């Protein structure tokens, strides 16, 4: 994956220190929390990006799938049941007010116009009933506007969308930018932590307040399989002030070996610096 292709760029947050994770290319794409590295400390959290993107993709497909969509529709129906009850109560109230308004008009229409006092009072009552009718009608209209009920056609369209989503998502023709846009539409952020040396724990915070917890084996990037992250950190820090031979000496004294299990020397440090420490940070 290259720039713009990492699915979770900008969505991952370190569960240890609260910082956002960046994308770095160190032989392969990695999500990395720099922690206190810039001030002389160590990286807080880092892991390969490809398998994590794939695992979160599976959860996205579960959410936007026939079963996931059906569950969403059930939730919508449950949430709207209260609105339905309120709407029914308002309709009954409207019918009652319309009846009372009609009766008030009839009383006003039958009164002797010469009896001005009675006519004025009956007209006032009629107008008050008309105001009550209009108020209830406005309330019903606002309820219809803010909480419209899904029709059978709407239900079928949403389910049909879910049925074809996974095939589209996994298609090689689906642009990475589209996948990222979908992910950002339904995910607020993802918290990542080390469960242990070999396990990562994620909490996906979906928009709307629902959370999904994931635990998976820590993916090892190509670079991490060849050279330990600790050795790479030492090389990067020392490369600013020290020569390759001095760096090799420190690595050997501390017991670090190359990815092939060999002792470090000036040539091997120089080769790694050229080939592996070409970091491109993506925020």
mmCIF file of C-alpha atoms in Angstrom:
data_model
loop_
_atom_site.group_PDB
_atom_site.id
_atom_site.type_symbol
_atom_site.label_atom_id
_atom_site.label_comp_id
_atom_site.label_asym_id
_atom_site.label_seq_id
_atom_site.Cartn_x
_atom_site.Cartn_y
_atom_site.Cartn_z
ATOM 1 C CA UNK A 1 0.000 0.000 0.000
ATOM 2 C CA UNK A 2 1.188 3.502 -0.764
ATOM 3 C CA UNK A 3 0.008 6.984 0.012
ATOM 4 C CA UNK A 4 -3.738 7.265 0.160
ATOM 5 C CA UNK A 5 -4.327 3.494 0.223
ATOM 6 C CA UNK A 6 -4.098 2.740 3.954
ATOM 7 C CA UNK A 7 -7.666 2.190 5.050
ATOM 8 C CA UNK A 8 -7.361 3.370 8.646
ATOM 9 C CA UNK A 9 -5.194 6.462 8.194
ATOM 10 C CA UNK A 10 -6.395 9.096 10.648
ATOM 11 C CA UNK A 11 -8.795 6.717 12.435
ATOM 12 C CA UNK A 12 -6.386 4.926 14.791
ATOM 13 C CA UNK A 13 -5.650 6.284 18.254
ATOM 14 C CA UNK A 14 -3.123 4.857 20.702
ATOM 15 C CA UNK A 15 -4.858 3.418 23.747
ATOM 16 C CA UNK A 16 -1.729 3.939 25.848
ATOM 17 C CA UNK A 17 -0.956 7.631 25.355
ATOM 18 C CA UNK A 18 -3.950 8.939 23.386
ATOM 19 C CA UNK A 19 -1.954 10.104 20.353
ATOM 20 C CA UNK A 20 -3.074 9.517 16.787
ATOM 21 C CA UNK A 21 -1.191 6.793 14.904
ATOM 22 C CA UNK A 22 0.628 7.741 11.713
ATOM 23 C CA UNK A 23 1.469 5.627 8.671
ATOM 24 C CA UNK A 24 5.138 4.938 7.973
ATOM 25 C CA UNK A 25 6.714 2.967 5.187
ATOM 26 C CA UNK A 26 9.595 0.953 6.560
ATOM 27 C CA UNK A 27 9.901 -1.772 3.940
ATOM 28 C CA UNK A 28 6.115 -2.168 4.307
ATOM 29 C CA UNK A 29 3.330 0.067 5.557
ATOM 30 C CA UNK A 30 3.088 0.270 9.368
ATOM 31 C CA UNK A 31 0.813 2.127 11.752
ATOM 32 C CA UNK A 32 2.963 3.797 14.360
ATOM 33 C CA UNK A 33 2.479 5.898 17.486
ATOM 34 C CA UNK A 34 5.687 7.894 17.939
ATOM 35 C CA UNK A 35 5.169 8.229 21.672
ATOM 36 C CA UNK A 36 8.141 10.051 23.218
ATOM 37 C CA UNK A 37 10.522 9.248 20.346
ATOM 38 C CA UNK A 38 10.944 12.851 19.184
ATOM 39 C CA UNK A 39 12.032 13.893 22.674
ATOM 40 C CA UNK A 40 14.508 11.054 23.070
ATOM 41 C CA UNK A 41 12.107 8.341 24.231
ATOM 42 C CA UNK A 42 10.760 5.296 22.464
ATOM 43 C CA UNK A 43 7.921 4.476 20.138
ATOM 44 C CA UNK A 44 4.683 3.751 21.984
ATOM 45 C CA UNK A 45 2.938 1.345 19.616
ATOM 46 C CA UNK A 46 3.528 0.028 16.106
ATOM 47 C CA UNK A 47 2.280 -2.782 13.887
ATOM 48 C CA UNK A 48 1.972 -3.802 10.245
ATOM 49 C CA UNK A 49 -0.938 -2.229 8.428
ATOM 50 C CA UNK A 50 -2.051 -4.754 5.824
ATOM 51 C CA UNK A 51 -3.522 -7.428 8.104
ATOM 52 C CA UNK A 52 -5.116 -4.879 10.437
ATOM 53 C CA UNK A 53 -6.799 -3.150 7.489
ATOM 54 C CA UNK A 54 -8.050 -6.542 6.326
ATOM 55 C CA UNK A 55 -9.409 -7.431 9.778
ATOM 56 C CA UNK A 56 -11.270 -4.130 10.157
ATOM 57 C CA UNK A 57 -12.580 -4.556 6.595
ATOM 58 C CA UNK A 58 -14.218 -7.801 7.718
ATOM 59 C CA UNK A 59 -16.014 -5.921 10.494
ATOM 60 C CA UNK A 60 -17.145 -3.220 8.070
ATOM 61 C CA UNK A 61 -18.586 -5.895 5.788
ATOM 62 C CA UNK A 62 -20.403 -7.413 8.769
ATOM 63 C CA UNK A 63 -21.963 -4.065 9.592
ATOM 64 C CA UNK A 64 -23.024 -3.333 6.027
ATOM 65 C CA UNK A 65 -24.329 -6.803 5.160
ATOM 66 C CA UNK A 66 -27.795 -8.342 4.851
ATOM 67 C CA UNK A 67 -27.758 -9.442 8.502
ATOM 68 C CA UNK A 68 -26.230 -6.169 9.650
ATOM 69 C CA UNK A 69 -28.712 -4.146 7.631
ATOM 70 C CA UNK A 70 -31.601 -6.278 8.892
ATOM 71 C CA UNK A 71 -30.465 -5.685 12.459
ATOM 72 C CA UNK A 72 -30.281 -1.967 11.743
ATOM 73 C CA UNK A 73 -33.797 -2.007 10.352
ATOM 74 C CA UNK A 74 -35.045 -3.819 13.450
ATOM 75 C CA UNK A 75 -33.367 -1.192 15.614
ATOM 76 C CA UNK A 76 -34.930 1.583 13.521
ATOM 77 C CA UNK A 77 -38.352 -0.030 13.874
ATOM 78 C CA UNK A 78 -37.908 -0.294 17.633
ATOM 79 C CA UNK A 79 -36.776 3.310 17.919
ATOM 80 C CA UNK A 80 -39.633 4.557 15.775
ATOM 81 C CA UNK A 81 -42.263 2.600 17.698
ATOM 82 C CA UNK A 82 -42.360 5.376 20.298
ATOM 83 C CA UNK A 83 -42.853 7.934 17.537
ATOM 84 C CA UNK A 84 -45.658 5.802 16.118
ATOM 85 C CA UNK A 85 -47.423 5.740 19.463
ATOM 86 C CA UNK A 86 -47.015 9.478 19.833
ATOM 87 C CA UNK A 87 -48.244 10.039 16.277
ATOM 88 C CA UNK A 88 -51.348 7.906 16.907
ATOM 89 C CA UNK A 89 -52.082 9.833 20.102
ATOM 90 C CA UNK A 90 -51.735 13.141 18.250
ATOM 91 C CA UNK A 91 -54.043 11.980 15.463
ATOM 92 C CA UNK A 92 -56.702 11.037 18.014
ATOM 93 C CA UNK A 93 -56.220 14.393 19.725
ATOM 94 C CA UNK A 94 -56.545 16.177 16.379
ATOM 95 C CA UNK A 95 -59.814 14.392 15.635
ATOM 96 C CA UNK A 96 -61.164 15.439 19.024
ATOM 97 C CA UNK A 97 -60.086 19.084 18.551
ATOM 98 C CA UNK A 98 -61.566 19.203 15.029
ATOM 99 C CA UNK A 99 -64.852 17.915 16.429
ATOM 100 C CA UNK A 100 -64.793 20.496 19.234
ATOM 101 C CA UNK A 101 -63.921 23.249 16.737
ATOM 102 C CA UNK A 102 -66.853 22.231 14.540
ATOM 103 C CA UNK A 103 -69.219 22.265 17.517
ATOM 104 C CA UNK A 104 -67.903 25.698 18.569
ATOM 105 C CA UNK A 105 -68.551 27.007 15.056
ATOM 106 C CA UNK A 106 -72.058 25.613 15.008
ATOM 107 C CA UNK A 107 -72.813 27.256 18.355
ATOM 108 C CA UNK A 108 -71.413 30.545 17.122
ATOM 109 C CA UNK A 109 -73.356 30.257 13.851
ATOM 110 C CA UNK A 110 -76.655 29.662 15.679
ATOM 111 C CA UNK A 111 -76.368 32.520 18.172
ATOM 112 C CA UNK A 112 -78.504 35.591 17.670
ATOM 113 C CA UNK A 113 -76.184 38.257 16.235
ATOM 114 C CA UNK A 114 -78.037 40.879 18.312
ATOM 115 C CA UNK A 115 -76.733 39.168 21.433
ATOM 116 C CA UNK A 116 -73.267 40.607 20.961
ATOM 117 C CA UNK A 117 -71.920 39.441 24.282
ATOM 118 C CA UNK A 118 -72.778 35.798 23.649
ATOM 119 C CA UNK A 119 -71.644 36.007 20.019
ATOM 120 C CA UNK A 120 -68.258 37.433 21.024
ATOM 121 C CA UNK A 121 -67.705 34.711 23.627
ATOM 122 C CA UNK A 122 -68.685 31.916 21.222
ATOM 123 C CA UNK A 123 -66.416 33.383 18.525
ATOM 124 C CA UNK A 124 -63.533 33.467 21.020
ATOM 125 C CA UNK A 125 -64.100 29.816 21.899
ATOM 126 C CA UNK A 126 -64.266 28.859 18.222
ATOM 127 C CA UNK A 127 -60.969 30.650 17.473
ATOM 128 C CA UNK A 128 -59.321 28.986 20.475
ATOM 129 C CA UNK A 129 -60.354 25.574 19.173
ATOM 130 C CA UNK A 130 -59.014 26.424 15.709
ATOM 131 C CA UNK A 131 -55.669 27.364 17.279
ATOM 132 C CA UNK A 132 -55.551 24.034 19.101
ATOM 133 C CA UNK A 133 -56.237 22.228 15.813
ATOM 134 C CA UNK A 134 -53.440 24.072 14.007
ATOM 135 C CA UNK A 135 -50.999 23.458 16.848
ATOM 136 C CA UNK A 136 -51.588 19.692 16.782
ATOM 137 C CA UNK A 137 -51.340 19.646 12.981
ATOM 138 C CA UNK A 138 -47.981 21.433 13.173
ATOM 139 C CA UNK A 139 -46.735 18.957 15.772
ATOM 140 C CA UNK A 140 -47.718 16.009 13.561
ATOM 141 C CA UNK A 141 -46.040 17.599 10.527
ATOM 142 C CA UNK A 142 -42.831 18.173 12.482
ATOM 143 C CA UNK A 143 -42.879 14.569 13.718
ATOM 144 C CA UNK A 144 -43.324 13.308 10.166
ATOM 145 C CA UNK A 145 -40.440 15.478 8.982
ATOM 146 C CA UNK A 146 -37.920 14.568 11.696
ATOM 147 C CA UNK A 147 -38.820 10.908 12.159
ATOM 148 C CA UNK A 148 -40.227 9.552 8.899
ATOM 149 C CA UNK A 149 -41.212 5.899 8.941
ATOM 150 C CA UNK A 150 -39.407 3.626 6.482
ATOM 151 C CA UNK A 151 -41.717 2.214 3.854
ATOM 152 C CA UNK A 152 -41.548 -1.392 2.619
ATOM 153 C CA UNK A 153 -39.759 -0.150 -0.497
ATOM 154 C CA UNK A 154 -37.164 1.636 1.647
ATOM 155 C CA UNK A 155 -36.576 -1.561 3.647
ATOM 156 C CA UNK A 156 -36.048 -3.596 0.461
ATOM 157 C CA UNK A 157 -33.618 -1.052 -0.966
ATOM 158 C CA UNK A 158 -31.470 -1.023 2.174
ATOM 159 C CA UNK A 159 -31.335 -4.836 2.301
ATOM 160 C CA UNK A 160 -30.455 -5.005 -1.413
ATOM 161 C CA UNK A 161 -27.614 -2.554 -0.810
ATOM 162 C CA UNK A 162 -26.226 -4.819 1.912
ATOM 163 C CA UNK A 163 -26.410 -7.942 -0.244
ATOM 164 C CA UNK A 164 -23.959 -6.606 -2.826
ATOM 165 C CA UNK A 165 -21.720 -4.562 -0.566
ATOM 166 C CA UNK A 166 -19.098 -7.180 0.311
ATOM 167 C CA UNK A 167 -18.464 -8.099 -3.335
ATOM 168 C CA UNK A 168 -18.010 -4.437 -4.236
ATOM 169 C CA UNK A 169 -15.747 -3.796 -1.230
ATOM 170 C CA UNK A 170 -13.447 -6.737 -2.083
ATOM 171 C CA UNK A 171 -13.360 -6.025 -5.797
ATOM 172 C CA UNK A 172 -9.994 -4.977 -7.189
ATOM 173 C CA UNK A 173 -11.869 -2.290 -9.081
ATOM 174 C CA UNK A 174 -13.085 -0.618 -5.868
ATOM 175 C CA UNK A 175 -10.905 2.507 -5.392
ATOM 176 C CA UNK A 176 -8.998 2.778 -2.126
ATOM 177 C CA UNK A 177 -10.304 6.316 -1.735
ATOM 178 C CA UNK A 178 -13.886 4.988 -1.778
ATOM 179 C CA UNK A 179 -13.104 2.394 0.892
ATOM 180 C CA UNK A 180 -11.550 5.091 3.070
ATOM 181 C CA UNK A 181 -14.569 7.350 2.595
ATOM 182 C CA UNK A 182 -16.934 4.552 3.625
ATOM 183 C CA UNK A 183 -14.779 3.740 6.658
ATOM 184 C CA UNK A 184 -14.813 7.368 7.781
ATOM 185 C CA UNK A 185 -18.560 7.557 7.250
ATOM 186 C CA UNK A 186 -19.336 4.737 9.683
ATOM 187 C CA UNK A 187 -16.321 4.777 12.069
ATOM 188 C CA UNK A 188 -15.634 7.541 14.584
ATOM 189 C CA UNK A 189 -12.206 6.190 15.574
ATOM 190 C CA UNK A 190 -10.396 2.994 16.562
ATOM 191 C CA UNK A 191 -8.449 2.625 19.804
ATOM 192 C CA UNK A 192 -5.419 0.316 19.597
ATOM 193 C CA UNK A 193 -3.453 -1.204 22.490
ATOM 194 C CA UNK A 194 -0.928 -3.968 23.115
ATOM 195 C CA UNK A 195 -2.707 -6.846 24.828
ATOM 196 C CA UNK A 196 0.726 -8.536 25.142
ATOM 197 C CA UNK A 197 3.887 -8.936 23.040
ATOM 198 C CA UNK A 198 2.073 -10.952 20.381
ATOM 199 C CA UNK A 199 -1.493 -9.659 20.584
ATOM 200 C CA UNK A 200 -3.218 -6.414 19.669
ATOM 201 C CA UNK A 201 -6.553 -5.209 21.021
ATOM 202 C CA UNK A 202 -8.796 -2.814 19.102
ATOM 203 C CA UNK A 203 -12.026 -1.056 19.979
ATOM 204 C CA UNK A 204 -13.940 0.201 16.955
ATOM 205 C CA UNK A 205 -16.100 3.185 17.883
ATOM 206 C CA UNK A 206 -18.845 3.212 15.263
ATOM 207 C CA UNK A 207 -20.687 6.439 14.628
ATOM 208 C CA UNK A 208 -23.897 6.276 16.599
ATOM 209 C CA UNK A 209 -22.311 5.047 19.838
ATOM 210 C CA UNK A 210 -21.921 1.296 19.225
ATOM 211 C CA UNK A 211 -18.522 -0.332 19.922
ATOM 212 C CA UNK A 212 -16.860 -3.510 18.631
ATOM 213 C CA UNK A 213 -13.839 -5.092 20.350
ATOM 214 C CA UNK A 214 -11.267 -7.083 18.366
ATOM 215 C CA UNK A 215 -8.235 -9.081 19.452
ATOM 216 C CA UNK A 216 -5.760 -10.358 16.889
ATOM 217 C CA UNK A 217 -2.220 -11.630 16.639
ATOM 218 C CA UNK A 218 0.270 -8.838 16.089
ATOM 219 C CA UNK A 219 1.145 -8.675 12.396
ATOM 220 C CA UNK A 220 4.870 -8.480 11.733
ATOM 221 C CA UNK A 221 6.015 -6.223 8.923
ATOM 222 C CA UNK A 222 8.749 -7.335 6.553
ATOM 223 C CA UNK A 223 11.203 -5.019 8.249
ATOM 224 C CA UNK A 224 10.345 -6.232 11.724
ATOM 225 C CA UNK A 225 10.943 -9.832 10.595
ATOM 226 C CA UNK A 226 14.431 -8.944 9.409
ATOM 227 C CA UNK A 227 15.650 -6.385 11.926
ATOM 228 C CA UNK A 228 14.243 -5.731 15.391
ATOM 229 C CA UNK A 229 12.505 -2.418 16.015
ATOM 230 C CA UNK A 230 14.852 -1.765 18.924
ATOM 231 C CA UNK A 231 17.924 -2.097 16.702
ATOM 232 C CA UNK A 232 16.349 0.158 14.089
ATOM 233 C CA UNK A 233 15.619 2.784 16.740
ATOM 234 C CA UNK A 234 19.250 2.721 17.912
ATOM 235 C CA UNK A 235 20.490 3.088 14.344
ATOM 236 C CA UNK A 236 18.190 5.991 13.605
ATOM 237 C CA UNK A 237 19.053 7.874 16.786
ATOM 238 C CA UNK A 238 22.812 7.367 16.439
ATOM 239 C CA UNK A 239 22.919 8.065 12.684
ATOM 240 C CA UNK A 240 22.545 11.788 13.393
ATOM 241 C CA UNK A 241 25.914 12.061 15.188
ATOM 242 C CA UNK A 242 27.871 8.821 14.819
ATOM 243 C CA UNK A 243 29.460 6.866 12.010
ATOM 244 C CA UNK A 244 28.326 3.478 10.768
ATOM 245 C CA UNK A 245 31.235 1.690 12.442
ATOM 246 C CA UNK A 246 30.398 3.228 15.832
ATOM 247 C CA UNK A 247 26.724 2.274 15.456
ATOM 248 C CA UNK A 248 27.728 -1.305 14.599
ATOM 249 C CA UNK A 249 29.918 -1.475 17.704
ATOM 250 C CA UNK A 250 27.048 -0.367 19.983
ATOM 251 C CA UNK A 251 24.626 -2.837 18.422
ATOM 252 C CA UNK A 252 27.044 -5.720 18.867
ATOM 253 C CA UNK A 253 27.796 -4.789 22.491
ATOM 254 C CA UNK A 254 24.072 -4.761 23.277
ATOM 255 C CA UNK A 255 23.584 -8.154 21.684
ATOM 256 C CA UNK A 256 21.615 -7.153 18.581
ATOM 257 C CA UNK A 257 22.036 -9.098 15.347
ATOM 258 C CA UNK A 258 20.946 -8.537 11.769
ATOM 259 C CA UNK A 259 17.831 -10.181 10.432
ATOM 260 C CA UNK A 260 20.019 -13.054 9.248
ATOM 261 C CA UNK A 261 21.575 -13.479 12.666
ATOM 262 C CA UNK A 262 24.957 -11.929 11.780
ATOM 263 C CA UNK A 263 27.041 -9.432 13.685
ATOM 264 C CA UNK A 264 26.779 -5.806 12.663
ATOM 265 C CA UNK A 265 29.572 -4.065 10.768
ATOM 266 C CA UNK A 266 30.010 -0.735 9.017
ATOM 267 C CA UNK A 267 28.800 -2.049 5.657
ATOM 268 C CA UNK A 268 25.674 -3.668 7.051
ATOM 269 C CA UNK A 269 24.669 -0.565 8.994
ATOM 270 C CA UNK A 270 25.238 1.618 5.914
ATOM 271 C CA UNK A 271 23.216 -0.713 3.707
ATOM 272 C CA UNK A 272 20.305 -0.719 6.141
ATOM 273 C CA UNK A 273 20.359 3.050 6.438
ATOM 274 C CA UNK A 274 20.105 3.404 2.686
ATOM 275 C CA UNK A 275 17.496 0.713 2.072
ATOM 276 C CA UNK A 276 15.399 0.620 5.223
ATOM 277 C CA UNK A 277 15.510 4.018 6.911
ATOM 278 C CA UNK A 278 13.897 5.933 4.046
ATOM 279 C CA UNK A 279 10.910 6.842 6.203
ATOM 280 C CA UNK A 280 7.940 8.639 4.709
ATOM 281 C CA UNK A 281 5.565 9.730 7.434
ATOM 282 C CA UNK A 282 1.899 9.982 6.449
ATOM 283 C CA UNK A 283 -0.480 11.699 8.863
#
